[in-house]
Short mmCIF file of C-alpha atoms in Angstrom, two decimals:
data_model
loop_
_atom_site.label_atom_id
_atom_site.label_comp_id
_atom_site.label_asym_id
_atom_site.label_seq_id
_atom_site.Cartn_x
_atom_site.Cartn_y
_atom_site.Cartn_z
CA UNK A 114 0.00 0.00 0.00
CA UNK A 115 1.00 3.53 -0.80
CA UNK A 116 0.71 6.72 1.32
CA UNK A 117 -2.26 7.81 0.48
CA UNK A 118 -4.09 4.28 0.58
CA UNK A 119 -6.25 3.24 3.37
CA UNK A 120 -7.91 0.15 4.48
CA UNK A 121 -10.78 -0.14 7.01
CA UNK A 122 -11.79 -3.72 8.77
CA UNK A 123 -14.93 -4.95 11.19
CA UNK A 124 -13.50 -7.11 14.07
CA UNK A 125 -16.41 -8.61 13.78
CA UNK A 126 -16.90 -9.96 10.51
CA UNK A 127 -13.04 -9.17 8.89
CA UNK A 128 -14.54 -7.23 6.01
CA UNK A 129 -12.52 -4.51 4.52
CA UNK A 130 -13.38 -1.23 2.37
CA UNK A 131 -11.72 1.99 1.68
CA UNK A 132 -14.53 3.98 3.43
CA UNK A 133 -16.03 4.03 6.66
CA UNK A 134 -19.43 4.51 4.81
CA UNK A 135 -19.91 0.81 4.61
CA UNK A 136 -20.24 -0.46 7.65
CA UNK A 137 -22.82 2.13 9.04
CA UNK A 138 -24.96 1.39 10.82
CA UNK A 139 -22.74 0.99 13.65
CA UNK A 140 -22.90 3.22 16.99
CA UNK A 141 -19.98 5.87 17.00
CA UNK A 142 -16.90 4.90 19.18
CA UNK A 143 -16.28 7.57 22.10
CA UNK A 144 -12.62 6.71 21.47
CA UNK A 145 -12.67 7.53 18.21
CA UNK A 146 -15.19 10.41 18.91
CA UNK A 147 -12.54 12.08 21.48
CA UNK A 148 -9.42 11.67 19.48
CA UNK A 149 -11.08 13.29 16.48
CA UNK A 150 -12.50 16.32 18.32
CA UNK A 151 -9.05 16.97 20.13
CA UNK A 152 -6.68 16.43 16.74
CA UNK A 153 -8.42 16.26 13.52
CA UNK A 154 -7.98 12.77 13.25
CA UNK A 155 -8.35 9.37 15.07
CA UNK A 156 -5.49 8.30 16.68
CA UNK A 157 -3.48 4.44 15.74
CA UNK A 158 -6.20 1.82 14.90
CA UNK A 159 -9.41 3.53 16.15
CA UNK A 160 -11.94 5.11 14.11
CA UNK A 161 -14.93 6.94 14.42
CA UNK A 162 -17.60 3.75 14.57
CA UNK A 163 -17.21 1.27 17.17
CA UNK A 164 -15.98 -2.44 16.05
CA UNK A 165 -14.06 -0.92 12.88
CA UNK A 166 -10.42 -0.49 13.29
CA UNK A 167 -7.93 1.12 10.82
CA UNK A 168 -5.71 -1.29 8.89
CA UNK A 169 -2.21 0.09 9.86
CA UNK A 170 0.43 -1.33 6.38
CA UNK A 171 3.80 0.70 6.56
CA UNK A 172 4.85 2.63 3.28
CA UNK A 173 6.53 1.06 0.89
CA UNK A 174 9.20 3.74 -0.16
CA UNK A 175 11.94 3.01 -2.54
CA UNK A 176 15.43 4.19 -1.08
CA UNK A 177 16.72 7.13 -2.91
CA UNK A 178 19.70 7.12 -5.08
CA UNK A 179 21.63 9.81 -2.88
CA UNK A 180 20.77 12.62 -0.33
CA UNK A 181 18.81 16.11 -1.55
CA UNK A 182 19.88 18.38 -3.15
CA UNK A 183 18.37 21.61 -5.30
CA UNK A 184 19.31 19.28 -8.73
CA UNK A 185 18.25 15.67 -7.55
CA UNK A 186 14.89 17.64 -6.55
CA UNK A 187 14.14 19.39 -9.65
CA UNK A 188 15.08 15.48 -11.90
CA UNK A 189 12.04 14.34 -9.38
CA UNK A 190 9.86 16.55 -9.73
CA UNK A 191 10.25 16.97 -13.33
CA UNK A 192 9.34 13.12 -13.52
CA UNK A 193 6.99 13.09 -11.61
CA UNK A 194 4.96 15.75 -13.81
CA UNK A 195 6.04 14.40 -17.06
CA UNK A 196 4.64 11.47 -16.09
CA UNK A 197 0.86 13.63 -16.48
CA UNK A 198 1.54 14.83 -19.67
CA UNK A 199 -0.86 18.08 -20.67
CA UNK A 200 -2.01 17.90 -17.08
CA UNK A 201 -2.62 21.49 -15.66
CA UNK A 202 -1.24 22.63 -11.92
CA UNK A 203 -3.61 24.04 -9.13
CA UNK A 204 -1.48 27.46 -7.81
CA UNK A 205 -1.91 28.84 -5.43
CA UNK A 206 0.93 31.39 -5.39
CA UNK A 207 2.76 29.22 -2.18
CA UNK A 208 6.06 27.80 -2.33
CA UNK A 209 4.95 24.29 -2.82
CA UNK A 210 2.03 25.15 -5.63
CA UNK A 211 4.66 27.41 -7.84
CA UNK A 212 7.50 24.66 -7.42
CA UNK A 213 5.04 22.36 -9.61
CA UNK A 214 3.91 24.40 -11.75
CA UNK A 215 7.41 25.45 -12.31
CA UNK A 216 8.21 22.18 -13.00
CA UNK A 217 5.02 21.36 -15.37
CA UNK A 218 4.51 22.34 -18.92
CA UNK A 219 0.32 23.08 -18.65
CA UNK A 220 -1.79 25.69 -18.05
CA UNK A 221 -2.37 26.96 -14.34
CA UNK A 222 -5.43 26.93 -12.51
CA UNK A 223 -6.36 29.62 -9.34
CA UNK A 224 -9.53 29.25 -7.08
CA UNK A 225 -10.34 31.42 -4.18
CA UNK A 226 -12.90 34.06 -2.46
CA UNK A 227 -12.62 37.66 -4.16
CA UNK A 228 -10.64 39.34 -1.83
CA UNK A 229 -7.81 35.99 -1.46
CA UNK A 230 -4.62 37.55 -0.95
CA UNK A 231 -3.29 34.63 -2.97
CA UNK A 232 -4.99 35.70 -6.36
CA UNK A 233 -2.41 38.43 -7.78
CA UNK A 234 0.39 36.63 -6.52
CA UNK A 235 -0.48 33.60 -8.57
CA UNK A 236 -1.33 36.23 -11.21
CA UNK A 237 1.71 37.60 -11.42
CA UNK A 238 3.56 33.65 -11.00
CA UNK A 239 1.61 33.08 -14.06
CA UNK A 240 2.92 35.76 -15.69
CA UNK A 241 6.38 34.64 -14.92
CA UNK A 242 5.74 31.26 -16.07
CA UNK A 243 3.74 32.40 -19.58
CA UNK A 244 1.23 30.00 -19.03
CA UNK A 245 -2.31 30.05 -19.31
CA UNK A 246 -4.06 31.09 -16.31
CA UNK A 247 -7.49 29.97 -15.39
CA UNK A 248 -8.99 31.74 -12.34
CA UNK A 249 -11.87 30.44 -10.25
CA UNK A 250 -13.79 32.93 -7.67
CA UNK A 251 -15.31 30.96 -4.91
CA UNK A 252 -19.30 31.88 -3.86
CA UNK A 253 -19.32 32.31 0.00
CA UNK A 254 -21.77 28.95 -0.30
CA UNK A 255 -18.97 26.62 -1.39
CA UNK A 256 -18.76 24.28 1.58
CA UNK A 257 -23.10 24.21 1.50
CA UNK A 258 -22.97 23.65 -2.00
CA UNK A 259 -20.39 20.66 -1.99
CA UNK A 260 -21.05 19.19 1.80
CA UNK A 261 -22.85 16.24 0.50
CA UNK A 262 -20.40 15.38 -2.49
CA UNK A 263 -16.91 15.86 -0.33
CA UNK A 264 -18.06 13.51 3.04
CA UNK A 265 -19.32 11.07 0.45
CA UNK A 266 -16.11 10.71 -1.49
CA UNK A 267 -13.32 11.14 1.21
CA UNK A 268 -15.07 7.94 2.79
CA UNK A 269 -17.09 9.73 5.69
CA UNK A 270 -13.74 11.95 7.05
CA UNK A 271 -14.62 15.10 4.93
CA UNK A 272 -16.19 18.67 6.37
CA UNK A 273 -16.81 21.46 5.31
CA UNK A 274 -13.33 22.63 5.50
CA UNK A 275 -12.66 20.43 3.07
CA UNK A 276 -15.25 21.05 0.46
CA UNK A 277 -14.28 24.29 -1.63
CA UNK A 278 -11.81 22.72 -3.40
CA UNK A 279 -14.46 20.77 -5.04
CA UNK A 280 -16.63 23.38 -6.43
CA UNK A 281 -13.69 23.85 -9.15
CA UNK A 282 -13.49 20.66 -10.49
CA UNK A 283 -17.16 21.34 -12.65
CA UNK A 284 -15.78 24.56 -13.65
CA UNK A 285 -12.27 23.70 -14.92
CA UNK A 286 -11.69 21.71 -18.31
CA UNK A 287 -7.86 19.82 -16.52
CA UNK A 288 -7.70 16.32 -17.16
CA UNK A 289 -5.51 15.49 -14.81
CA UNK A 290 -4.42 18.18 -11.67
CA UNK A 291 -1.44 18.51 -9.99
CA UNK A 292 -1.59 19.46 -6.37
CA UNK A 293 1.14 20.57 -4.14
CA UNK A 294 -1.04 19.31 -1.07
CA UNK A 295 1.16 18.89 1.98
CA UNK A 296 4.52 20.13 0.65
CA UNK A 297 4.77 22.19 3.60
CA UNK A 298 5.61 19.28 5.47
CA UNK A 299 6.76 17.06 2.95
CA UNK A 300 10.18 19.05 2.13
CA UNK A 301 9.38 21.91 4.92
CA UNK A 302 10.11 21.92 8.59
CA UNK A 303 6.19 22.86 9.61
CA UNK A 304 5.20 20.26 12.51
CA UNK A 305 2.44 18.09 13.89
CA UNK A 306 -0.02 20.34 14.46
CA UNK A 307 -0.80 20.05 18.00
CA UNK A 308 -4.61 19.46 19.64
CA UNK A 309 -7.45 21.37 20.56
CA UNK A 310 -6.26 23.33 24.07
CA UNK A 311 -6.74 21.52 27.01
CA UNK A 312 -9.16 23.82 28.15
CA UNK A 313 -11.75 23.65 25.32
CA UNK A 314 -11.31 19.87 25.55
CA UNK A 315 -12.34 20.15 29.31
CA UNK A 316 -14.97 22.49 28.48
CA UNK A 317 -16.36 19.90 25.25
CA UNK A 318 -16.14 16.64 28.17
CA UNK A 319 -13.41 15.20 26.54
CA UNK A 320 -10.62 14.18 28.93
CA UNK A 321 -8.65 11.61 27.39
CA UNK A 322 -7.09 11.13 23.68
CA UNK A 323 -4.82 8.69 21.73
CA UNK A 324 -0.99 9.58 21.16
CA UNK A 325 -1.03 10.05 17.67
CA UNK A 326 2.67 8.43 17.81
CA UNK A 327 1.07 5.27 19.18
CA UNK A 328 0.60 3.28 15.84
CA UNK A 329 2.70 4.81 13.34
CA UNK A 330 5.62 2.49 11.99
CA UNK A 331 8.97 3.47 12.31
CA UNK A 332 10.48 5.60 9.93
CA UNK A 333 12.78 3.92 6.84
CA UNK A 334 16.33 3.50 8.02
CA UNK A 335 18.02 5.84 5.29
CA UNK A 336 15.32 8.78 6.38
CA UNK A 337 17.03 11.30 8.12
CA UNK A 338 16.77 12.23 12.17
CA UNK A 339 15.56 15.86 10.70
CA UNK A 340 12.83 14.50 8.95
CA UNK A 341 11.29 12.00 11.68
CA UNK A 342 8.95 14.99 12.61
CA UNK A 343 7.48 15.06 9.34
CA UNK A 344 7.07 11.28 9.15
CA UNK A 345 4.87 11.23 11.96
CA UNK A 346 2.88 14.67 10.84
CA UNK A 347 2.35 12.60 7.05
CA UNK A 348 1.02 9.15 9.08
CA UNK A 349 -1.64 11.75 10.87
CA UNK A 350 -2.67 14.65 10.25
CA UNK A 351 -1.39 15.62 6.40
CA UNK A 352 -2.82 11.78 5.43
CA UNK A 353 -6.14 12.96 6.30
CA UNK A 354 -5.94 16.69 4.54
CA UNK A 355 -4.78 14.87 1.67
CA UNK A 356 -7.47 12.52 1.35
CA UNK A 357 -10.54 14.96 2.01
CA UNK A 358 -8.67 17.30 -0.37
CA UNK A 359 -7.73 14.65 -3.24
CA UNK A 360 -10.47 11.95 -2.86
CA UNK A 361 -13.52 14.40 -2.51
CA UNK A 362 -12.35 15.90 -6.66
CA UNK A 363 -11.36 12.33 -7.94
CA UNK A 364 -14.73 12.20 -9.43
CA UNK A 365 -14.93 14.80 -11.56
CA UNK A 366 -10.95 15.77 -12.08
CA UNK A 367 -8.07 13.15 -11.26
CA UNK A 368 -5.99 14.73 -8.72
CA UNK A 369 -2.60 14.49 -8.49
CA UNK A 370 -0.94 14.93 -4.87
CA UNK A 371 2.45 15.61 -6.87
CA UNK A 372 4.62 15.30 -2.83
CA UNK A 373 3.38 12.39 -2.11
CA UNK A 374 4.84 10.45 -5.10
CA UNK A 375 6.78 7.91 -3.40
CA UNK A 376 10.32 8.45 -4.99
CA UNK A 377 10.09 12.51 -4.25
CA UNK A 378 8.66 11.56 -0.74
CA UNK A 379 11.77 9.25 -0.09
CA UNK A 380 13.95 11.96 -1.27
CA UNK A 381 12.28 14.49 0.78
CA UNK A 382 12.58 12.20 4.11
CA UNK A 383 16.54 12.16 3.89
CA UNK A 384 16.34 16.39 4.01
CA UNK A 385 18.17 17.71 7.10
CA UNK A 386 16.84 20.83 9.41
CA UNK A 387 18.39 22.88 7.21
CA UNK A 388 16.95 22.07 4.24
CA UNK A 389 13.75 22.10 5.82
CA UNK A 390 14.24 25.61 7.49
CA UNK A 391 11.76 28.54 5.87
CA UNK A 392 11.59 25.32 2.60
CA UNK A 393 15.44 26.29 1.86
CA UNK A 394 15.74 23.62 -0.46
CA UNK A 395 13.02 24.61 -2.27
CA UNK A 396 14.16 28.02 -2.27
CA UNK A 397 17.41 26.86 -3.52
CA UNK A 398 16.07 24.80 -6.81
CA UNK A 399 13.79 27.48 -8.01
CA UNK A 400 16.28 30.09 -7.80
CA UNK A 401 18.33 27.50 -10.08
CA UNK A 402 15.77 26.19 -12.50
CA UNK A 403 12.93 28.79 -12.55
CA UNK A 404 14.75 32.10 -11.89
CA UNK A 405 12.10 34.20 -13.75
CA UNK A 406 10.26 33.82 -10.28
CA UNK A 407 12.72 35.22 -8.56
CA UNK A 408 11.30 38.41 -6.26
CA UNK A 409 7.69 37.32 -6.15
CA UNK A 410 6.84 37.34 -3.01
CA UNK A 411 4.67 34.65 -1.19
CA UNK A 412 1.64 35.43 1.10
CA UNK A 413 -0.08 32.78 3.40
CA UNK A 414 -3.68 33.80 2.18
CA UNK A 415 -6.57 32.16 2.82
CA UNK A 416 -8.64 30.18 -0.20
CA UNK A 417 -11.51 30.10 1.84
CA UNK A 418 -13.29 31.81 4.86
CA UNK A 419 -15.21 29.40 6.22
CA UNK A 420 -15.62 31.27 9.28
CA UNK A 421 -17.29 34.02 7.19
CA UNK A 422 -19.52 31.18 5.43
CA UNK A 423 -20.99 30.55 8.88
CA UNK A 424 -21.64 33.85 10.23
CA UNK A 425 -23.37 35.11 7.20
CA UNK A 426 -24.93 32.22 5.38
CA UNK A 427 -28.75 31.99 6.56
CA UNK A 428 -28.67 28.35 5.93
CA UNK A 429 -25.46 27.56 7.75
CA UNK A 430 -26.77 29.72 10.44
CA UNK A 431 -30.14 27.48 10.95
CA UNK A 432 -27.85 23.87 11.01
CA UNK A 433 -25.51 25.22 13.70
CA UNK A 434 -28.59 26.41 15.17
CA UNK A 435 -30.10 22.95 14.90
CA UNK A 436 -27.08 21.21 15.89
CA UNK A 437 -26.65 23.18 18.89
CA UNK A 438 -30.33 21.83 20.16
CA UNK A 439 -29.43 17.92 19.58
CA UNK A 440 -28.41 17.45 23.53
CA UNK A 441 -29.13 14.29 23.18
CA UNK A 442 -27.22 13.15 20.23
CA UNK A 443 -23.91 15.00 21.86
CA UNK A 444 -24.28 13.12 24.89
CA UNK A 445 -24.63 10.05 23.59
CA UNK A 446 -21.07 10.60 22.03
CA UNK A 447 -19.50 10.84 24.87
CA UNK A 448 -19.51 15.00 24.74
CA UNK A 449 -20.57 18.11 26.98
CA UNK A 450 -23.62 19.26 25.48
CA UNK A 451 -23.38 22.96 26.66
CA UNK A 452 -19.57 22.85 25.49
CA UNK A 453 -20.47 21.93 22.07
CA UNK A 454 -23.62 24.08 21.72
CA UNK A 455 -21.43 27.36 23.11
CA UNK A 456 -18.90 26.67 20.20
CA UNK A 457 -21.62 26.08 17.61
CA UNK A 458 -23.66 29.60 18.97
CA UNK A 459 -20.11 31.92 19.14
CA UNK A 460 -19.51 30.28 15.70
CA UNK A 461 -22.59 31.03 14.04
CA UNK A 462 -22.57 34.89 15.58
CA UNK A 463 -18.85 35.50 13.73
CA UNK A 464 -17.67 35.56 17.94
CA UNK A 465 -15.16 32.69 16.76
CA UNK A 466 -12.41 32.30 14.24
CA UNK A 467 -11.18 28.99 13.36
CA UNK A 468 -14.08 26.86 12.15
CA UNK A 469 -11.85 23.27 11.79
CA UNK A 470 -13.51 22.25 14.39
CA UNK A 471 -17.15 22.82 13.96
CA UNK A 472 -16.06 21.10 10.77
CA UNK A 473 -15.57 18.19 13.30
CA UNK A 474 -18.73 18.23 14.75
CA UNK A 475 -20.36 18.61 11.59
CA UNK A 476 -18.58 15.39 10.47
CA UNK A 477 -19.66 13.67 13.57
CA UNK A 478 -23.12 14.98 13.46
CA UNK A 479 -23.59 13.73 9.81
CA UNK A 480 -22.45 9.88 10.55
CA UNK A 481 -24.35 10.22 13.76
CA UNK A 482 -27.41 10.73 11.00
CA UNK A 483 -26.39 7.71 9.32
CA UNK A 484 -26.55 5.55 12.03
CA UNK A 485 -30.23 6.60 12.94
CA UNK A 486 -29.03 8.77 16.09
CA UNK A 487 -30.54 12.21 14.67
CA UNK A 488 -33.30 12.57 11.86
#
């Protein structure tokens, strides 16, 4: 199995699938429930429905030819496009989106809300690059819009967060996209993101959670000590980005996750902290092989506002609303009610920023649905 493979089994029966959808209706696993809510993600073999476990296969990465360097990962990542012919590249203006598109030969393809400070910066990479430049503007009601279509495909793991990345893929003519998803991690030095604070985990009755170390195998032997950080960061949390942002557009536009290839991912594990610092080594090969993008500044904007979405949307307004009042159906997962109907209010008046994790709950709340607990 690859990276981004995955493998669910009932203890129960030993049946397997690549979803969690199958093997509803089964009661949701407090476990599960609580490691979810505190990281993003369910923690070694646990899931989110009781009696399903996650089927745990290590990598299989070949060894690279030699360590990393600016020329070994340009050949890479040259191949590794090459290999997608007249496939276009998703840019966003980052370091990790114009380092593939550098490296590609298609057109370019932009999405984002009006005012994304990413949209003239991949303008202007465009520019750099001469190649065609489609440009998508997001409506506020993305995540509404594509809800149903994203937890579908990404196997019952996807939220909202997740879902306007989808609304492109009807819009855009690609055949095949190339995403730089998780290059920040891949060949940069940005770390396992940590949990929800201890004090809004109190405050949602959640007290204990999985190490997310627990489970994951141990890294190859050639990887090196500098990237160990980002082996365990790819096994958790990036995994699960990854596969609500790929597998939720695989059915309308074959997606590409261009970092996780496994030749460049072996090359990026044997990057020291150096390399890794600020993406250094990424720095390094585009000042070498695509100097016409020299001096255009990157800008962490932000695709999508999904805490905007909630305040303002009428409809997204009513389901917090609604979600707030299902006491019941909190409870029986193993949460605070009050907690979790405080977050949902402050979220729906614009009072909170952040909205990852009312995506949680909103993932919760929806398999909670399919297993008959809320109608």
């Amino acid at each position: 199995m690859g990276p981004l493979d995955r493998r669910f089994r009932c203890r129960r029966t030993g049946t397997e699938a690549a979803s969690l959808l199958p093997f509803h209706p089964r009661p949701l696993d407090r476990a599960g429930v609580a490691d979810f809510v505190a990281w993003g993600f369910t923690t070694g073999t646990r899931t989110l429905l009781a009696d399903v476990e996650r089927v745990i296969t290590p990598w299989e990465l070949p060894s690279p030819a030699g360590p990393a360097t600016a020329d070994s990962l340009w050949e890479q990542l040259r191949a590794v496009v090459a290999a997608h012919g007249d496939a276009w590249a998703a840019l966003s203006g980052g370091l990790d989106s114009r380092a593939i598109a550098a490296a590609a030969a298609g057109p370019v393809a932009t999405f984002g809300e009006a005012d994304c400070a990413d949209l003239p910066v991949a303008a202007r990479v465009a520019a750099a690059l001469d190649r065609p430049h489609t440009v998508t503007t997001l409506p506020g009601d993305a995540a509404r819009l594509h809800e149903d279509r994203v937890f579908t495909a990404s196997g019952g793991w996807g939220g909202p967060d997740a879902a306007p990345g989808a609304h492109t893929d009807t819009l855009w003519a690609a055949p095949t996209l190339l995403s730089g998803m998780s290059g920040d991690v891949i060949w940069g030095d940005t770390a396992l993101g940590g949990r929800t604070p201890d004090s809004r985990l109190r405050k949602l009755g959640v007290t204990a959670v999985g190490d997310p170390a627990d489970a994951v195998p141990p890294p190859p032997s050639w990887a090196h000590p500098d990237s160990h950080g980002a082996w365990l960061s790819l096994w958790t949390r990036q995994a699960r980005v990854t596969w609500n942002g790929v597998l939720s557009r695989r059915p309308h536009t074959p997606v590409v996750p261009v970092c996780w290839e496994p030749r460049l991912l072996g090359l990026c594990l044997t990057m020291t902290a150096e390399q890794r610092s600020d993406r250094r080594l990424v720095r390094a090969m585009l000042a070498r092989h695509a100097p016409t993008l020299h001096g255009i500044p990157t800008v962490r904007g932000r695709t999508y506002d999904l805490d905007r979405a909630f305040a303002t949307d009428p409809w997204w307004s009513a389901e917090l609303r609604r979600m707030a009042e299902a006491a019941g159906l909190w409870a029986e997962m193993g949460l605070n009610p009050r907690g979790v109907a405080r977050i949902l209010r402050l979220q729906a008046r614009g009072r909170r920023r952040r909205g990852a994790l009312v995506s949680r709950l909103r993932v919760l709340w929806r398999h909670a649905q399919l297993q008959g607990g809320w109608s």
